């Protein structure tokens, strides 16, 4: 039987030929330093990887589950498995349609959606023979500088981490505890670089936040991220009138519908593929944020070069990048975006442009 006959007979029987193979894998990423923020402390992170194979092309995706939103690598895997039958038959050239359907079928589980989105977008761009940023019409030369993040630690280890971050022209410092001033003083004892500071909802009252931000304004800090708990929007609005430093929403802005709620209370939003469900949704959120006059930062969770490279392909659109999650791990299975003198350098190959290492 020829292939044409086979296709004709399966079509006649109402059985569509299996078009693609979809695989999931939980990957344990080992951290270079124990990573501590206000929320957690850990030695490793598990992320979900998704591979979509079709027409001789493999699209690779990843999602980092966020514990705060009751996600784990295992729940993410189950969510992907639940739509596998659909993905195997769907045509990823129609990525808007396919991802729309995935979003309709999966409730929550944003890391799972991100892993699927990135695999589909990698596949689609490879199929078209263009790098992912070209699919969005972007110029790779517009990619910004990325910060390098320094987690919460003792003053001595903070100083050591800041010295190790020497190649990065801008640092992001995690605060949100009673030790904040000691942390910033430790950083300032070894560098004069511009700093961005992330409190991860750590400050308890608007008065404490204003006092700390006013002090940070004297310390060469460019912006502050999420000073208060995500739900404290009225306090955030009050605070914004009391300080000069731009204030960014991260935990207060997860999805597109949150953007109008934080406009007016914040100067900008931190958009992450793992929070919002992938590159296509992040692109949409960037446009919405811009339409409301907000500045945009692209951020990340701790993940491999898969997610970081996907986000980097959108970075020519944003004001600030905090895309260093892959640099914090010791066993990155891929190589993609690189950093030269702090600036993100996008791979030139089709799709994400990843290479397995
Ligand atoms: Mg943050």
Short mmCIF file of C-alpha atoms and ligand atoms in Angstrom, two decimals:
data_model
loop_
_atom_site.label_atom_id
_atom_site.label_comp_id
_atom_site.label_asym_id
_atom_site.label_seq_id
_atom_site.Cartn_x
_atom_site.Cartn_y
_atom_site.Cartn_z
CA UNK A 1 0.00 0.00 0.00
CA UNK A 2 1.41 3.41 -0.91
CA UNK A 3 1.48 6.24 1.64
CA UNK A 4 -1.27 7.99 -0.34
CA UNK A 5 -3.45 4.85 -0.19
CA UNK A 6 -2.75 4.48 3.52
CA UNK A 7 -3.72 8.09 4.21
CA UNK A 8 -6.85 7.71 2.08
CA UNK A 9 -7.89 4.54 3.92
CA UNK A 10 -7.30 5.96 7.43
CA UNK A 11 -9.13 9.17 6.44
CA UNK A 12 -12.02 7.07 5.08
CA UNK A 13 -12.14 5.20 8.40
CA UNK A 14 -12.26 8.55 10.22
CA UNK A 15 -8.85 7.95 11.89
CA UNK A 16 -6.54 10.95 11.55
CA UNK A 17 -2.89 9.90 11.19
CA UNK A 18 -0.84 10.60 14.35
CA UNK A 19 0.90 13.83 13.41
CA UNK A 20 3.25 14.51 16.31
CA UNK A 21 4.95 13.00 19.33
CA UNK A 22 4.73 14.88 22.64
CA UNK A 23 7.07 13.98 25.51
CA UNK A 24 7.31 15.34 29.04
CA UNK A 25 10.28 15.18 31.40
CA UNK A 26 10.85 16.56 34.89
CA UNK A 27 14.37 18.00 35.02
CA UNK A 28 16.12 18.63 38.36
CA UNK A 29 18.21 21.80 38.14
CA UNK A 30 20.97 22.13 40.74
CA UNK A 31 21.59 25.61 42.10
CA UNK A 32 25.09 27.07 42.28
CA UNK A 33 24.27 28.76 45.60
CA UNK A 34 21.43 27.93 47.99
CA UNK A 35 18.76 30.33 46.74
CA UNK A 36 16.94 32.32 49.40
CA UNK A 37 14.21 34.90 49.01
CA UNK A 38 11.55 35.93 51.49
CA UNK A 39 9.45 33.01 50.21
CA UNK A 40 11.76 30.02 50.22
CA UNK A 41 15.24 28.56 50.36
CA UNK A 42 16.40 25.67 48.19
CA UNK A 43 19.32 23.68 46.72
CA UNK A 44 17.55 22.60 43.54
CA UNK A 45 14.45 23.26 41.43
CA UNK A 46 12.43 20.85 39.30
CA UNK A 47 11.04 22.17 36.03
CA UNK A 48 8.86 20.49 33.42
CA UNK A 49 10.25 20.07 29.92
CA UNK A 50 8.04 19.35 26.91
CA UNK A 51 9.23 18.16 23.51
CA UNK A 52 7.00 18.32 20.44
CA UNK A 53 8.27 16.32 17.44
CA UNK A 54 6.65 16.63 14.03
CA UNK A 55 7.88 16.75 10.41
CA UNK A 56 11.44 16.05 11.58
CA UNK A 57 11.46 19.16 13.82
CA UNK A 58 11.63 19.11 17.63
CA UNK A 59 10.19 22.06 19.56
CA UNK A 60 11.45 22.29 23.14
CA UNK A 61 9.58 23.95 26.00
CA UNK A 62 9.94 24.38 29.74
CA UNK A 63 7.85 25.65 32.64
CA UNK A 64 9.00 26.36 36.18
CA UNK A 65 6.15 25.56 38.59
CA UNK A 66 5.55 28.20 41.27
CA UNK A 67 4.86 26.75 44.74
CA UNK A 68 3.08 29.94 45.82
CA UNK A 69 0.35 29.10 43.28
CA UNK A 70 0.11 25.41 44.33
CA UNK A 71 2.03 24.19 41.30
CA UNK A 72 4.63 21.40 41.18
CA UNK A 73 6.53 19.72 38.36
CA UNK A 74 4.24 16.72 38.85
CA UNK A 75 0.98 18.72 38.60
CA UNK A 76 2.43 20.46 35.53
CA UNK A 77 3.25 17.12 33.95
CA UNK A 78 -0.28 15.83 34.59
CA UNK A 79 -1.74 18.98 33.00
CA UNK A 80 0.33 18.45 29.84
CA UNK A 81 -0.55 14.75 29.72
CA UNK A 82 -4.23 15.74 29.87
CA UNK A 83 -3.97 17.68 26.57
CA UNK A 84 -1.46 15.37 24.89
CA UNK A 85 -4.04 13.69 22.68
CA UNK A 86 -5.10 17.11 21.37
CA UNK A 87 -1.49 18.26 20.83
CA UNK A 88 -0.57 15.11 18.93
CA UNK A 89 -3.28 15.85 16.35
CA UNK A 90 -3.16 19.66 16.32
CA UNK A 91 -1.23 21.57 13.64
CA UNK A 92 1.35 23.76 15.44
CA UNK A 93 1.73 25.99 12.38
CA UNK A 94 -1.57 27.45 13.64
CA UNK A 95 0.02 28.29 16.98
CA UNK A 96 -2.54 30.97 17.95
CA UNK A 97 -5.36 28.49 17.53
CA UNK A 98 -3.52 25.62 19.24
CA UNK A 99 -2.42 27.65 22.26
CA UNK A 100 -5.88 29.22 22.57
CA UNK A 101 -7.30 25.72 22.82
CA UNK A 102 -4.63 24.66 25.35
CA UNK A 103 -5.50 27.69 27.51
CA UNK A 104 -9.18 26.76 27.27
CA UNK A 105 -8.55 23.14 28.28
CA UNK A 106 -6.06 23.64 31.16
CA UNK A 107 -7.28 25.40 34.32
CA UNK A 108 -4.43 27.11 36.22
CA UNK A 109 -1.12 25.20 35.85
CA UNK A 110 0.66 28.13 34.22
CA UNK A 111 4.03 26.37 34.14
CA UNK A 112 2.45 23.55 32.12
CA UNK A 113 0.94 26.08 29.71
CA UNK A 114 4.32 27.84 29.43
CA UNK A 115 6.09 24.55 28.65
CA UNK A 116 3.58 23.77 25.88
CA UNK A 117 3.65 27.33 24.51
CA UNK A 118 7.43 27.43 24.31
CA UNK A 119 7.61 24.00 22.60
CA UNK A 120 4.93 25.03 20.08
CA UNK A 121 6.51 28.44 19.38
CA UNK A 122 9.98 26.88 19.02
CA UNK A 123 8.53 24.34 16.59
CA UNK A 124 6.57 26.93 14.58
CA UNK A 125 9.52 29.31 14.21
CA UNK A 126 11.80 26.42 13.19
CA UNK A 127 9.20 25.33 10.65
CA UNK A 128 9.22 28.86 9.19
CA UNK A 129 13.03 28.87 9.32
CA UNK A 130 13.26 32.04 11.43
CA UNK A 131 14.44 32.82 14.96
CA UNK A 132 11.54 33.27 17.40
CA UNK A 133 12.13 37.04 17.72
CA UNK A 134 11.70 37.37 13.92
CA UNK A 135 8.33 35.67 14.15
CA UNK A 136 7.36 38.57 16.48
CA UNK A 137 8.96 41.11 14.12
CA UNK A 138 11.69 42.13 16.56
CA UNK A 139 15.28 43.28 16.07
CA UNK A 140 17.73 41.19 18.13
CA UNK A 141 20.02 44.22 18.44
CA UNK A 142 17.39 45.89 20.67
CA UNK A 143 17.81 43.22 23.38
CA UNK A 144 18.52 44.97 26.70
CA UNK A 145 21.02 44.43 29.49
CA UNK A 146 19.96 41.80 32.01
CA UNK A 147 20.41 42.09 35.74
CA UNK A 148 22.11 39.35 37.71
CA UNK A 149 20.25 38.44 40.91
CA UNK A 150 21.74 38.19 44.36
CA UNK A 151 19.61 36.11 46.78
CA UNK A 152 19.35 36.87 50.48
CA UNK A 153 22.42 35.80 52.46
CA UNK A 154 24.86 36.85 55.16
CA UNK A 155 26.81 40.08 54.46
CA UNK A 156 30.01 38.07 53.85
CA UNK A 157 28.44 35.73 51.28
CA UNK A 158 26.54 38.65 49.72
CA UNK A 159 29.88 40.41 49.13
CA UNK A 160 31.33 37.24 47.59
CA UNK A 161 28.32 36.86 45.27
CA UNK A 162 28.59 40.51 44.20
CA UNK A 163 32.27 39.98 43.36
CA UNK A 164 31.36 36.87 41.32
CA UNK A 165 28.78 38.98 39.43
CA UNK A 166 31.55 41.27 38.18
CA UNK A 167 30.67 40.84 34.43
CA UNK A 168 27.14 42.18 35.02
CA UNK A 169 26.73 45.97 34.89
CA UNK A 170 23.45 46.00 36.86
CA UNK A 171 22.50 43.81 39.85
CA UNK A 172 19.14 42.81 41.28
CA UNK A 173 19.24 42.48 45.06
CA UNK A 174 16.68 40.43 46.96
CA UNK A 175 15.53 42.00 50.24
CA UNK A 176 12.40 41.91 52.41
CA UNK A 177 13.76 41.02 55.85
CA UNK A 178 15.05 42.96 58.88
CA UNK A 179 18.57 42.57 57.43
CA UNK A 180 17.81 44.74 54.35
CA UNK A 181 20.04 47.67 55.25
CA UNK A 182 22.95 45.34 56.14
CA UNK A 183 22.45 43.57 52.78
CA UNK A 184 22.55 46.80 50.75
CA UNK A 185 25.51 48.08 52.77
CA UNK A 186 27.38 44.81 52.07
CA UNK A 187 26.67 45.24 48.33
CA UNK A 188 27.72 48.89 48.40
CA UNK A 189 30.98 48.05 50.21
CA UNK A 190 32.14 46.21 47.06
CA UNK A 191 30.41 47.91 44.09
CA UNK A 192 29.00 51.23 42.84
CA UNK A 193 26.93 49.58 40.06
CA UNK A 194 23.28 50.53 39.58
CA UNK A 195 21.03 48.26 41.63
CA UNK A 196 17.45 47.08 41.28
CA UNK A 197 15.84 45.78 44.43
CA UNK A 198 13.13 43.14 44.89
CA UNK A 199 11.32 42.89 48.25
CA UNK A 200 9.10 39.94 47.16
CA UNK A 201 6.15 41.26 49.28
CA UNK A 202 8.43 41.21 52.33
CA UNK A 203 7.59 44.58 53.91
CA UNK A 204 4.66 44.56 56.28
CA UNK A 205 3.26 48.11 56.11
CA UNK A 206 3.15 51.02 53.69
CA UNK A 207 5.02 53.17 56.24
CA UNK A 208 7.87 50.66 56.49
CA UNK A 209 8.00 50.43 52.69
CA UNK A 210 8.16 54.22 52.22
CA UNK A 211 10.91 54.51 54.87
CA UNK A 212 12.98 51.77 53.22
CA UNK A 213 12.43 53.08 49.67
CA UNK A 214 13.47 56.61 50.70
CA UNK A 215 16.68 55.13 52.12
CA UNK A 216 17.22 53.06 48.93
CA UNK A 217 16.85 56.27 46.90
CA UNK A 218 20.09 57.44 48.57
CA UNK A 219 21.86 54.18 47.62
CA UNK A 220 21.83 54.31 43.81
CA UNK A 221 18.82 52.00 43.43
CA UNK A 222 16.94 52.36 40.11
CA UNK A 223 13.69 50.63 40.96
CA UNK A 224 11.91 48.56 43.56
CA UNK A 225 9.85 45.46 42.90
CA UNK A 226 6.80 44.34 44.93
CA UNK A 227 7.44 46.07 48.27
CA UNK A 228 4.12 44.97 49.83
CA UNK A 229 1.86 41.91 49.67
CA UNK A 230 0.18 41.38 46.30
CA UNK A 231 -3.32 42.23 47.58
CA UNK A 232 -2.26 45.61 49.10
CA UNK A 233 -3.15 47.69 46.04
CA UNK A 234 -4.58 50.66 47.96
CA UNK A 235 -1.42 50.87 50.07
CA UNK A 236 0.68 50.61 46.91
CA UNK A 237 -1.25 53.51 45.37
CA UNK A 238 -0.69 55.63 48.52
CA UNK A 239 2.99 54.74 48.60
CA UNK A 240 3.54 55.69 44.98
CA UNK A 241 2.70 59.31 45.80
CA UNK A 242 5.31 59.41 48.59
CA UNK A 243 8.46 58.23 46.77
CA UNK A 244 10.30 59.02 43.54
CA UNK A 245 11.61 55.54 42.78
CA UNK A 246 9.67 53.56 40.13
CA UNK A 247 7.73 50.69 41.72
CA UNK A 248 7.13 47.45 39.81
CA UNK A 249 4.43 44.85 40.38
CA UNK A 250 5.46 41.20 40.24
CA UNK A 251 3.33 39.03 42.54
CA UNK A 252 0.47 41.58 42.12
CA UNK A 253 0.48 41.05 38.34
CA UNK A 254 0.28 37.46 37.18
CA UNK A 255 -2.07 37.51 34.20
CA UNK A 256 -3.41 39.90 31.58
CA UNK A 257 -6.51 40.75 33.65
CA UNK A 258 -4.28 41.96 36.52
CA UNK A 259 -2.64 44.69 34.45
CA UNK A 260 -5.52 47.23 34.58
CA UNK A 261 -5.79 46.59 38.36
CA UNK A 262 -2.15 47.53 39.03
CA UNK A 263 -2.06 50.49 36.60
CA UNK A 264 -2.03 53.64 38.75
CA UNK A 265 -0.69 51.80 41.80
CA UNK A 266 2.59 50.82 40.11
CA UNK A 267 4.90 52.29 37.47
CA UNK A 268 5.62 48.99 35.76
CA UNK A 269 5.01 45.26 35.70
CA UNK A 270 7.30 42.26 35.80
CA UNK A 271 6.06 39.73 33.23
CA UNK A 272 7.27 36.12 33.45
CA UNK A 273 6.54 33.29 31.03
CA UNK A 274 6.10 30.83 33.93
CA UNK A 275 3.49 33.08 35.59
CA UNK A 276 1.45 33.93 32.50
CA UNK A 277 1.68 30.73 30.45
CA UNK A 278 4.34 31.30 27.80
CA UNK A 279 5.74 33.57 25.13
CA UNK A 280 2.56 34.31 23.18
CA UNK A 281 0.69 35.36 26.33
CA UNK A 282 3.71 37.37 27.56
CA UNK A 283 3.72 39.21 24.21
CA UNK A 284 0.02 40.04 24.65
CA UNK A 285 0.64 41.25 28.22
CA UNK A 286 3.48 43.50 27.08
CA UNK A 287 1.13 45.17 24.59
CA UNK A 288 -1.60 45.62 27.22
CA UNK A 289 0.86 47.04 29.76
CA UNK A 290 2.18 49.50 27.16
CA UNK A 291 -1.35 50.61 26.29
CA UNK A 292 -1.85 51.54 29.97
CA UNK A 293 1.38 53.53 30.12
CA UNK A 294 3.24 50.98 32.23
CA UNK A 295 6.93 50.16 31.98
CA UNK A 296 7.73 46.51 31.36
CA UNK A 297 10.28 44.16 32.84
CA UNK A 298 10.71 40.58 31.65
CA UNK A 299 11.57 38.37 34.59
CA UNK A 300 12.04 34.69 35.20
CA UNK A 301 12.03 31.89 37.71
CA UNK A 302 14.99 29.59 38.17
CA UNK A 303 15.00 27.52 35.01
CA UNK A 304 17.22 26.24 32.23
CA UNK A 305 18.19 28.05 29.04
CA UNK A 306 14.94 26.88 27.42
CA UNK A 307 12.63 29.35 29.22
CA UNK A 308 15.27 32.04 29.57
CA UNK A 309 15.97 31.96 25.82
CA UNK A 310 12.26 32.05 24.99
CA UNK A 311 11.85 35.15 27.18
CA UNK A 312 15.01 36.69 25.73
CA UNK A 313 13.48 36.50 22.22
CA UNK A 314 10.79 38.96 23.47
CA UNK A 315 13.26 41.17 25.35
CA UNK A 316 13.76 43.67 22.49
CA UNK A 317 10.24 44.89 23.44
CA UNK A 318 10.88 45.70 27.10
CA UNK A 319 12.53 48.34 29.28
CA UNK A 320 14.23 46.01 31.74
CA UNK A 321 15.31 42.37 31.66
CA UNK A 322 15.91 40.14 34.63
CA UNK A 323 16.71 36.95 32.73
CA UNK A 324 19.39 35.19 34.71
CA UNK A 325 17.60 32.04 35.96
CA UNK A 326 19.82 29.80 33.83
CA UNK A 327 22.98 31.42 35.19
CA UNK A 328 22.06 30.43 38.74
CA UNK A 329 22.16 26.68 37.95
CA UNK A 330 25.10 24.29 37.59
CA UNK A 331 23.63 21.70 35.18
CA UNK A 332 21.90 23.60 32.36
CA UNK A 333 21.08 20.96 29.71
CA UNK A 334 20.93 23.56 26.92
CA UNK A 335 22.77 26.56 25.58
CA UNK A 336 20.77 29.39 24.00
CA UNK A 337 20.81 33.10 24.85
CA UNK A 338 24.17 34.35 26.10
CA UNK A 339 25.20 37.52 27.90
CA UNK A 340 27.92 39.85 26.60
CA UNK A 341 28.91 42.76 28.85
CA UNK A 342 25.55 42.34 30.52
CA UNK A 343 23.56 42.56 27.27
CA UNK A 344 21.41 39.65 26.11
CA UNK A 345 22.70 38.11 22.86
CA UNK A 346 19.98 36.15 21.05
CA UNK A 347 20.85 32.97 19.15
CA UNK A 348 20.60 33.35 15.37
CA UNK A 349 19.36 29.82 14.56
CA UNK A 350 15.70 29.10 13.77
CA UNK A 351 13.19 28.80 16.63
CA UNK A 352 14.67 29.30 20.07
CA UNK A 353 18.10 28.47 18.64
CA UNK A 354 18.91 26.01 21.43
CA UNK A 355 21.81 23.60 21.45
CA UNK A 356 21.97 20.58 23.76
CA UNK A 357 25.11 20.46 25.87
MG1 LIG B 1 10.15 39.65 41.76
#
